[in-house]
CSV table of C-alpha atoms in Angstrom, one decimal:
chain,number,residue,atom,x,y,z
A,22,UNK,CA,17.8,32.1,-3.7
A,23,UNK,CA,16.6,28.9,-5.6
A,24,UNK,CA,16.0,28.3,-8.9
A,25,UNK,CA,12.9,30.0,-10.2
A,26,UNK,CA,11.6,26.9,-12.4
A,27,UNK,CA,8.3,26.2,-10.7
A,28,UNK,CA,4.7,24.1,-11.3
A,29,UNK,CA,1.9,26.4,-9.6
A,30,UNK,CA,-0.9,23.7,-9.1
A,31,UNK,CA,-4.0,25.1,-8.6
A,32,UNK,CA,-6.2,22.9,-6.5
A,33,UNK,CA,-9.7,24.8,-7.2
A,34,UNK,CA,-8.9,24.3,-10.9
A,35,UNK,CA,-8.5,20.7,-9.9
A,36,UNK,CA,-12.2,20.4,-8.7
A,37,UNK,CA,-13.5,22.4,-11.1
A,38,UNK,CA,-12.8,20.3,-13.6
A,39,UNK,CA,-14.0,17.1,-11.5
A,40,UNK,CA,-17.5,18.9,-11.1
A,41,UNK,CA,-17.5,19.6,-14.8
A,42,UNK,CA,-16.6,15.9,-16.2
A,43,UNK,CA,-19.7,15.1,-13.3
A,44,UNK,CA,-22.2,17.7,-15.2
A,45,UNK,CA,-21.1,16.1,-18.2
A,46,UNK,CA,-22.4,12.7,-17.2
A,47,UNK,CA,-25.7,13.5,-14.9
A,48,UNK,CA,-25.8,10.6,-12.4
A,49,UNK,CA,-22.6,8.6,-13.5
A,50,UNK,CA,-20.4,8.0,-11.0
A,51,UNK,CA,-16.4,9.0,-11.8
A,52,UNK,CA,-12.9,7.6,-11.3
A,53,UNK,CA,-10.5,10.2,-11.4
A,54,UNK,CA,-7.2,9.0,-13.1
A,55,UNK,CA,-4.5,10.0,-11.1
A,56,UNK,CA,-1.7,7.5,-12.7
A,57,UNK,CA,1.7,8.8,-13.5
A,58,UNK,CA,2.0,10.8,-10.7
A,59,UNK,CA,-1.8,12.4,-11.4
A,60,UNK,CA,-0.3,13.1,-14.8
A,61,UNK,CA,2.9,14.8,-13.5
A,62,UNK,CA,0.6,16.9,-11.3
A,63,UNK,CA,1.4,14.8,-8.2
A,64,UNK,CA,-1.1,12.0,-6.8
A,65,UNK,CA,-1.1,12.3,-3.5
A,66,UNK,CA,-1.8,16.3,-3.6
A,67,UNK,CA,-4.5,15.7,-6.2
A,68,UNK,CA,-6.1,12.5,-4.8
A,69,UNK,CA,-6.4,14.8,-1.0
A,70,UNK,CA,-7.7,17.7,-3.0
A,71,UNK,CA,-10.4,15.6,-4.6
A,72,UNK,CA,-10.7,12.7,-1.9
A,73,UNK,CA,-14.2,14.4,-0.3
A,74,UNK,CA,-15.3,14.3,-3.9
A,75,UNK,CA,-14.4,11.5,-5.5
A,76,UNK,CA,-15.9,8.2,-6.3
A,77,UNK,CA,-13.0,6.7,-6.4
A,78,UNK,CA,-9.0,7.3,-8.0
A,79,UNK,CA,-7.9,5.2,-11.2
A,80,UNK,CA,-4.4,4.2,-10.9
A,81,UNK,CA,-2.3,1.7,-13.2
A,82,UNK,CA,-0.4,-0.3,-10.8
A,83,UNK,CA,-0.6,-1.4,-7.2
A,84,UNK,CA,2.4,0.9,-6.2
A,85,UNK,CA,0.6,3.6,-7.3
A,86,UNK,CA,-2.0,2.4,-5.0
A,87,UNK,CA,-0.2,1.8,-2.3
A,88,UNK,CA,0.9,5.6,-2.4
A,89,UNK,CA,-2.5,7.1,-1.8
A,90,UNK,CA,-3.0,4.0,1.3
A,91,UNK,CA,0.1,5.4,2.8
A,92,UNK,CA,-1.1,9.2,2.4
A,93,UNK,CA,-4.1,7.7,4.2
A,94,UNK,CA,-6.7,8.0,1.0
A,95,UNK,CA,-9.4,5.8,1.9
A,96,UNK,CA,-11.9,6.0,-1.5
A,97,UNK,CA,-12.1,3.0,-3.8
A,98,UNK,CA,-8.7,3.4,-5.8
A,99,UNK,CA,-9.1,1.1,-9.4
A,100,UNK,CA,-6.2,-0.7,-10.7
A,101,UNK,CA,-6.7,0.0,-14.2
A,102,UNK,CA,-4.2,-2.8,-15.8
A,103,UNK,CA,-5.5,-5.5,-13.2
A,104,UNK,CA,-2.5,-7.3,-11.0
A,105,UNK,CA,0.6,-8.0,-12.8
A,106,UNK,CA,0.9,-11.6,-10.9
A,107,UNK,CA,-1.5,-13.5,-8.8
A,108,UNK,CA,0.4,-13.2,-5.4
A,109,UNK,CA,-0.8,-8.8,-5.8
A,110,UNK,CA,-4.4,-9.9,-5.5
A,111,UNK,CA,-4.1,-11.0,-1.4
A,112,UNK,CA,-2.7,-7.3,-1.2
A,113,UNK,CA,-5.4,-5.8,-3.3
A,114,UNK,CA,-7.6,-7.7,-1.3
A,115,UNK,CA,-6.4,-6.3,2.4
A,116,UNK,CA,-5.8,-2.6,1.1
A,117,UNK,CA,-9.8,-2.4,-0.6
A,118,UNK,CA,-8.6,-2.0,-3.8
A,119,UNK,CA,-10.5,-2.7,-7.0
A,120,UNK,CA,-9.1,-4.9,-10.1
A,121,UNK,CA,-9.4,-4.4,-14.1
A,122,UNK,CA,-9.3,-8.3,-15.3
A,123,UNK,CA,-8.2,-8.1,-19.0
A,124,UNK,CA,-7.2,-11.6,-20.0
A,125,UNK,CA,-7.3,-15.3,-19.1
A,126,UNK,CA,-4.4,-15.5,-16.9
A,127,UNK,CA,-5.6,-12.6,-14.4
A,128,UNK,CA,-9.0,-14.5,-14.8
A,129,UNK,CA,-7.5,-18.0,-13.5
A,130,UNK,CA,-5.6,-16.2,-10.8
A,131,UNK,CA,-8.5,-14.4,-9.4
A,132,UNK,CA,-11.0,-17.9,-9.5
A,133,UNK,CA,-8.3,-20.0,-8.2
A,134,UNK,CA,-7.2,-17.3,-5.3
A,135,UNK,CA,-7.8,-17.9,-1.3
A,136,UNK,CA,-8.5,-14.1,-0.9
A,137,UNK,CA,-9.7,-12.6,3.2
A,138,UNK,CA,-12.2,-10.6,1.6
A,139,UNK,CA,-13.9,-10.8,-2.3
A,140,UNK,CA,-12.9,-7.5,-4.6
A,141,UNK,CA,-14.9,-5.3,-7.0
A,142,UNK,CA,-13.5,-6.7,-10.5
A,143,UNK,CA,-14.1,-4.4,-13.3
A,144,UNK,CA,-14.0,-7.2,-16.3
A,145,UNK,CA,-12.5,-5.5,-19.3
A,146,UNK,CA,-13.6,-5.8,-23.0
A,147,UNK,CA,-11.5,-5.6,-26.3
A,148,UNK,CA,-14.7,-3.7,-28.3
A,149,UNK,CA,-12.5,-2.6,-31.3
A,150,UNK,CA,-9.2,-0.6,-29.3
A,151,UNK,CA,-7.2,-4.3,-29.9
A,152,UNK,CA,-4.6,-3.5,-27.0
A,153,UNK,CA,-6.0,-5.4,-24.1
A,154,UNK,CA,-9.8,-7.0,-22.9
A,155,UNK,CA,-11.4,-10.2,-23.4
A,156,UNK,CA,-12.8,-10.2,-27.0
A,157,UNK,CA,-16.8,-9.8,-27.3
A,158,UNK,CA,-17.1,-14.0,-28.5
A,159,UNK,CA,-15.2,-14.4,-24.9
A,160,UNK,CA,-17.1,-11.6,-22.4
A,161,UNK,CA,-19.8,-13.9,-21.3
A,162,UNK,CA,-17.7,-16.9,-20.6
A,163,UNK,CA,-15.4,-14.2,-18.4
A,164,UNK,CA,-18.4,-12.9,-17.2
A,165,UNK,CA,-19.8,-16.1,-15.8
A,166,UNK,CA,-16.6,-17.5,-14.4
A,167,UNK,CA,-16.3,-14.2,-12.0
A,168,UNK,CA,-20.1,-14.3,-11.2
A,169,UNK,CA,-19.9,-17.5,-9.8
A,170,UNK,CA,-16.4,-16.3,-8.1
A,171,UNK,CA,-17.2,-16.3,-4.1
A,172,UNK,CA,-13.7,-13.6,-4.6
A,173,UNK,CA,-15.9,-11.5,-6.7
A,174,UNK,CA,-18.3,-8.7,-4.9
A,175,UNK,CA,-19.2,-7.5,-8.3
A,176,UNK,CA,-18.6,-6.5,-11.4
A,177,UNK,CA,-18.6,-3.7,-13.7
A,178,UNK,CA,-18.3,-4.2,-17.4
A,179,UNK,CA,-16.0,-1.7,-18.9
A,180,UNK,CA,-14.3,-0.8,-22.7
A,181,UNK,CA,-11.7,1.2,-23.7
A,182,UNK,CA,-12.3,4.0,-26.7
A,183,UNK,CA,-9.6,4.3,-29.1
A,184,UNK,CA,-10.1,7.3,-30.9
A,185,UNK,CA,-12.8,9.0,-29.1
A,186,UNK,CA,-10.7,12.0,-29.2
A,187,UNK,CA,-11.6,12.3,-33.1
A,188,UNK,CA,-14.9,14.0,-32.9
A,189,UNK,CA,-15.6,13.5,-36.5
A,190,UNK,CA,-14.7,9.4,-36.5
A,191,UNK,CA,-17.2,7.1,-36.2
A,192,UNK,CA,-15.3,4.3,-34.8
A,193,UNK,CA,-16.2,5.2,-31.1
A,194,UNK,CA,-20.1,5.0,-32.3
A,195,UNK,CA,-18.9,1.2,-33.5
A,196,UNK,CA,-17.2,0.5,-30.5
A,197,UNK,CA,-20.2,1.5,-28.6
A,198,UNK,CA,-22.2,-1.1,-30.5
A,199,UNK,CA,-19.8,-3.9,-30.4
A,200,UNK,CA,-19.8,-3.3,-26.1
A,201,UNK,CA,-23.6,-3.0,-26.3
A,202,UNK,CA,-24.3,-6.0,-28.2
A,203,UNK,CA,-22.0,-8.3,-26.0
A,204,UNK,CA,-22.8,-7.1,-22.6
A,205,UNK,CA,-26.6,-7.5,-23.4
A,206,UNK,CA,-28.7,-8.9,-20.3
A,207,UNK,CA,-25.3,-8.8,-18.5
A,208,UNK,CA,-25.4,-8.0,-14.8
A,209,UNK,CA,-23.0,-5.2,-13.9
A,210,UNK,CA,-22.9,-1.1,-13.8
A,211,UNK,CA,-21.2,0.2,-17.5
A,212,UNK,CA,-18.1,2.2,-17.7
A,213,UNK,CA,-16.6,2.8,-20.8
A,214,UNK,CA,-16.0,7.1,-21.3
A,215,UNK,CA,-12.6,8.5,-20.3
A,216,UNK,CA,-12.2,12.2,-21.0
A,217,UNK,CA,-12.8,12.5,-24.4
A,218,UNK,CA,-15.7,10.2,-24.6
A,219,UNK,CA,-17.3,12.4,-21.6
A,220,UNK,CA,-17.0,15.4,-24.0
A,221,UNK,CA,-17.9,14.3,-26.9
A,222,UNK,CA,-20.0,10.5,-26.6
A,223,UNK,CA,-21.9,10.9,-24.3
A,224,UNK,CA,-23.9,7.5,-22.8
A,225,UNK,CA,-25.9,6.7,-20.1
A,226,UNK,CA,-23.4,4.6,-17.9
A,227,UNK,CA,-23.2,4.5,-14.2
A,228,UNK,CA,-19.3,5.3,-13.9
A,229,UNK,CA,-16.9,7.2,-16.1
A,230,UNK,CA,-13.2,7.8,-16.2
A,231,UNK,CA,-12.2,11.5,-16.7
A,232,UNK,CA,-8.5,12.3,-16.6
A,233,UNK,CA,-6.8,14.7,-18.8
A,234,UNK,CA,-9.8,16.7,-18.7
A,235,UNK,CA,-9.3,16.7,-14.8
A,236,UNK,CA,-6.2,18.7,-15.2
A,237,UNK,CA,-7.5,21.5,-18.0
A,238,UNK,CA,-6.7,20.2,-20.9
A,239,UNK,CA,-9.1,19.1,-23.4
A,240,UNK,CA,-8.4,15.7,-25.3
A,241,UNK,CA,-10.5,16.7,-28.0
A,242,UNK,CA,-9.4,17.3,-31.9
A,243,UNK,CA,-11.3,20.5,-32.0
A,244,UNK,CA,-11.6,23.9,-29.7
A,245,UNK,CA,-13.9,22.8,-27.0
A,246,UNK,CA,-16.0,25.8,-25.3
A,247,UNK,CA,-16.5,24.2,-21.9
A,248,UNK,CA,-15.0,25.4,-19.3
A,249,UNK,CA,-11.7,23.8,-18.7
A,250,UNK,CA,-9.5,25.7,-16.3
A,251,UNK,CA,-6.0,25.0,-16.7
A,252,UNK,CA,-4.3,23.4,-13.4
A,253,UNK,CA,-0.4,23.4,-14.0
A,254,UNK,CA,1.1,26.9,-14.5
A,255,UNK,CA,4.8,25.5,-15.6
A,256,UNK,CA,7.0,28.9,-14.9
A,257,UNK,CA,10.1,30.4,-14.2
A,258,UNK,CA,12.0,33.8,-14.9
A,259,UNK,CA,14.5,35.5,-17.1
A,260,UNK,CA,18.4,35.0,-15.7
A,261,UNK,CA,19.9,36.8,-18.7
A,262,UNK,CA,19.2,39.5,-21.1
A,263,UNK,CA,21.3,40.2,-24.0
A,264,UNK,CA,21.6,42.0,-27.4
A,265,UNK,CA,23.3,40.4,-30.3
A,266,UNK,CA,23.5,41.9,-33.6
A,267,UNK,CA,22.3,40.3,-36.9
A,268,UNK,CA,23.9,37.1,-38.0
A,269,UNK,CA,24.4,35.6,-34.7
A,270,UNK,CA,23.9,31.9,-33.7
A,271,UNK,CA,21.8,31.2,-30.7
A,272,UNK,CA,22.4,28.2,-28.7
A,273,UNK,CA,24.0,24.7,-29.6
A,274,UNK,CA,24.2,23.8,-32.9
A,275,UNK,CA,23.4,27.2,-34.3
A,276,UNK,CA,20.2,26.9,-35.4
A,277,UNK,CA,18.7,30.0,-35.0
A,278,UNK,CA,20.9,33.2,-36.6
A,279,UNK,CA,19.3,36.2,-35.6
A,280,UNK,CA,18.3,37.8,-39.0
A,281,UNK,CA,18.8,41.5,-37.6
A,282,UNK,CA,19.6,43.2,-34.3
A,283,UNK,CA,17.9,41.1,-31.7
A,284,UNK,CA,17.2,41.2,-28.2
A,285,UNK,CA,17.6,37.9,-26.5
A,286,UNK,CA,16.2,36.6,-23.0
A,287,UNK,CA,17.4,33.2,-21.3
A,288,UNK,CA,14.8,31.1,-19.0
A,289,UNK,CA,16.1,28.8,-16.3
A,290,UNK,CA,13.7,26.3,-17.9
A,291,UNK,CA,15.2,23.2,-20.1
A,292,UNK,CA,14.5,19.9,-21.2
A,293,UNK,CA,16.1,18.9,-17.4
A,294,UNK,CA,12.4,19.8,-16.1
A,295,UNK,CA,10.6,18.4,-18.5
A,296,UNK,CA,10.4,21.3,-21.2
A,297,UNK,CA,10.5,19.8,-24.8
A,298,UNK,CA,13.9,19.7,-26.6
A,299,UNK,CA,12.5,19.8,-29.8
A,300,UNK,CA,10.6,23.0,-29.4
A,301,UNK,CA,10.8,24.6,-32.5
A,302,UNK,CA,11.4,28.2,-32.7
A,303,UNK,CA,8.1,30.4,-32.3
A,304,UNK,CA,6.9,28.1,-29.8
A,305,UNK,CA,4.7,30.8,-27.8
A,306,UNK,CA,5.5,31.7,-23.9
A,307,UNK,CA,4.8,34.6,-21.7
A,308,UNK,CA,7.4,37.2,-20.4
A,309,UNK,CA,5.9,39.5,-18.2
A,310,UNK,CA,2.4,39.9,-18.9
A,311,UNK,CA,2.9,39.2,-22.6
A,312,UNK,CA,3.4,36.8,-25.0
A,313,UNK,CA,6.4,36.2,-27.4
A,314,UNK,CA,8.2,33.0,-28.9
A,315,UNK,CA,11.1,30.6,-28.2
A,316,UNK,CA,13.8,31.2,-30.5
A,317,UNK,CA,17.3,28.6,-30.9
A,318,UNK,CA,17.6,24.9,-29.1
A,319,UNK,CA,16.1,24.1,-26.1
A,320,UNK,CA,19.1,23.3,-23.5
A,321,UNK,CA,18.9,21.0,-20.7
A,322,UNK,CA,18.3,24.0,-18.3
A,323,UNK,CA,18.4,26.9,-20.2
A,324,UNK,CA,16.2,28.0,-23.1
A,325,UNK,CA,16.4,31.2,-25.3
A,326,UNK,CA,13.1,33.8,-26.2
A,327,UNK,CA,12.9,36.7,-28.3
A,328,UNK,CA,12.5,40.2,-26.4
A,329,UNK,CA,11.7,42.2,-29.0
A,330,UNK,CA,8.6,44.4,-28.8
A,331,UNK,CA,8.6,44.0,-25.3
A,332,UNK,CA,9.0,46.8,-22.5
A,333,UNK,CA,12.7,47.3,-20.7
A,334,UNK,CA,13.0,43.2,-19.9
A,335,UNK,CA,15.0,42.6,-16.7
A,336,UNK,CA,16.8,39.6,-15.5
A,337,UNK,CA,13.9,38.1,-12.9
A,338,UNK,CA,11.1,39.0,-15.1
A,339,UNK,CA,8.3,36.2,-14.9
A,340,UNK,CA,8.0,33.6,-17.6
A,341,UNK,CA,5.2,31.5,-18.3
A,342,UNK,CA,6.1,28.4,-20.2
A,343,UNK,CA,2.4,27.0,-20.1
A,344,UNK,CA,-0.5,27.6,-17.9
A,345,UNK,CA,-3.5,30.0,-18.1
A,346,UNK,CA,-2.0,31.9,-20.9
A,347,UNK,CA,-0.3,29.9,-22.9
A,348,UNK,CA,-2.1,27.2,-23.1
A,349,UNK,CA,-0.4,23.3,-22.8
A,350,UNK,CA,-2.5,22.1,-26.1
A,351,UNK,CA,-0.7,25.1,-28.1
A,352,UNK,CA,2.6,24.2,-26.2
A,353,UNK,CA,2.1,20.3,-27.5
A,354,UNK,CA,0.7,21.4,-30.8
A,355,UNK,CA,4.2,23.2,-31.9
A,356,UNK,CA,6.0,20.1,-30.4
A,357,UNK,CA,4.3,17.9,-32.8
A,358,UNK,CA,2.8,15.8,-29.2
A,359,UNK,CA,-0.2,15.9,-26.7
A,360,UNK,CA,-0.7,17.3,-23.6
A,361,UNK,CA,-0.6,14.0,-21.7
A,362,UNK,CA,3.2,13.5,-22.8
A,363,UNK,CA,4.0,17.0,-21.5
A,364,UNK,CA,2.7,17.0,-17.8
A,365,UNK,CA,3.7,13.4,-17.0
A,366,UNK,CA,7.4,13.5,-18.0
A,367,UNK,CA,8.1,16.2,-16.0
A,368,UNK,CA,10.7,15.5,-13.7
A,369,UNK,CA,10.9,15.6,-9.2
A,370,UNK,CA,13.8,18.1,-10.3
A,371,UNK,CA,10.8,21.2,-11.0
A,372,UNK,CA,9.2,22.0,-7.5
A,373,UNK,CA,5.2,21.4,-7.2
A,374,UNK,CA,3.7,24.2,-5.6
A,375,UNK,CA,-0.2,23.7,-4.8
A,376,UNK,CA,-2.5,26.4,-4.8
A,377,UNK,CA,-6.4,26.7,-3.9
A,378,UNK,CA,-7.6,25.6,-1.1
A,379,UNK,CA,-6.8,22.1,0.1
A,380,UNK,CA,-10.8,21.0,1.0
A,381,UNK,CA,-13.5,20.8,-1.1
């Protein structure tokens, strides 16, 4: 029998949550960001679910690119860091890919290339996030080189928010500006929202970038009522049940000391598949229908939950880690992280299984 430790991926989820970043943005056309494996979700699965939907698939390298062309995706797919060295651009070139251009050396490469075919180039601005992007005093000169490119198709102006995820800051609102004011009379479709500016700054552009959101989690600072269905159901079952009596270490290091006569459950579930070792105890999970907490130190395949209050637990009883119950925000908001570090660590090690229909 194999190990129970399982992601259930639900492919209607999936599109759900495509259609509802669309809503969001009446008109816009949307990149769905499937980097890091779709967020640990698994690209190629996600980018077939989707691919009948999609506008087009945001990636961050040309491997990642080169994935989906082997799994015979044939929508737009954006390189969202650009090329990494000017010989990638011939490649992006035959495979139809698009290109972020961020600074001056991707700029030269891209002017200076002998390319079969001219490529979409989404020219990147620095409007306040200071990571990469041309600053606003240097847009227009960027612009114009690219413009007068005969390897450029086109161009669409984008930015980068970064704390639209703080509902209450009003730096997005300045970053907005900044990107406004230099990419005045500019010639080029806008693109600046990912998921958190969909949700909560909304603006009239012709393309967004939802990706978190795509996969049920909201990247917002606050409870969000939209309707965000969870798409990664991280499970597995119980493989021991024990009772212990007061004053009993749990686990390595003897952390947690059961403070009276406890029953105890192990998961086959550990920081092996991506599970976080520092889970504190009273981190919620599901056994059987109904919730309880994590007690003692995450192991790297084994983890520990309290029983108590529950009904006659058996070994192969169900466990939800997160999913549709417990939710991956309250799973990341006892580990002191985010979502987006939870799903995209986890390792080939935990089987994907993908739910849902597979068409649109």
């Amino acid at each position: 029998m194999a190990r129970p430790a399982l992601a259930r991926v639900d492919l209607d989820a999936l599109r759900h949550n495509y259609r509802l970043a669309k809503r969001l943005a009446p008109g816009a056309r949307a990149v769905a960001v499937v980097k890091a494996n779709a967020y640990g979700h698994g690209a190629v699965a996600v980018a077939r679910a989707l691919a009948a939907e999609a506008d087009a698939f945001g990636v961050a390298c040309i491997e990642e690119a080169l994935e989906l062309r082997a799994a015979g995706v044939a929508n737009p797919v954006l390189l969202l860091e650009g090329v990494f060295e000017a010989s990638e651009l011939a490649l992006a070139a035959e495979q139809r890919l698009w290109v972020v251009v961020h600074c001056a050396e991707q700029l030269q490469w891209i002017t200076q290339a002998r390319l079969a075919a001219p490529l979409q180039v989404w020219l990147k601005m620095d409007s306040g996030m200071h990571r990469v992007g041309f600053a606003p005093t240097d847009y227009r000169a960027a612009h114009a080189a690219l413009a007068a490119s005969p390897n450029v198709e086109s161009l669409v102006l984008m930015t980068h928010y970064a704390r639209a995820d703080e509902t209450a800051c009003a730096a997005t609102a300045r970053q907005r500006e900044v990107f406004e004011a230099a990419t005045a009379g500019l010639a080029g479709a806008r693109c600046a929202n990912n998921s958190a500016g969909i949700m909560a700054w909304p603006a009239a552009d012709a393309w967004i970038r939802p990706g978190m959101m795509l996969y049920g989690a909201s990247p917002l600072d606050v409870e969000d009522g939209r309707d965000l269905q969870p798409v990664m159901t991280l499970s597995s079952a119980l493989i021991s049940v024990r009772d212990l009596a007061a004053g009993e270490p749990v686990g390595y290091g003897g952390g947690f000391v059961t403070p009276q006569a406890m029953r105890i459950g192990v998961v086959a579930m550990g920081y092996g598949d991506g599970y976080p070792r520092n889970a504190p105890a009273g981190t919620p999970v599901m056994v059987g229908g109904r919730r309880t907490r994590l007690v003692g130190r995450v192991s790297m395949d084994m983890l520990t939950l309290d029983l108590g209050g529950l009904d006659s637990p058996r070994v192969g009883d169900p466990v939800e880690l997160w999913g549709r119950h417990v939710r991956l925000a309250e799973v990341a908001a006892a580990c002191a992280t985010i979502p987006y570090e939870l799903v995209t660590r986890m390792p080939a090690r935990v089987p994907r299984r993908y739910e849902g229909s597979t068409g649109p």
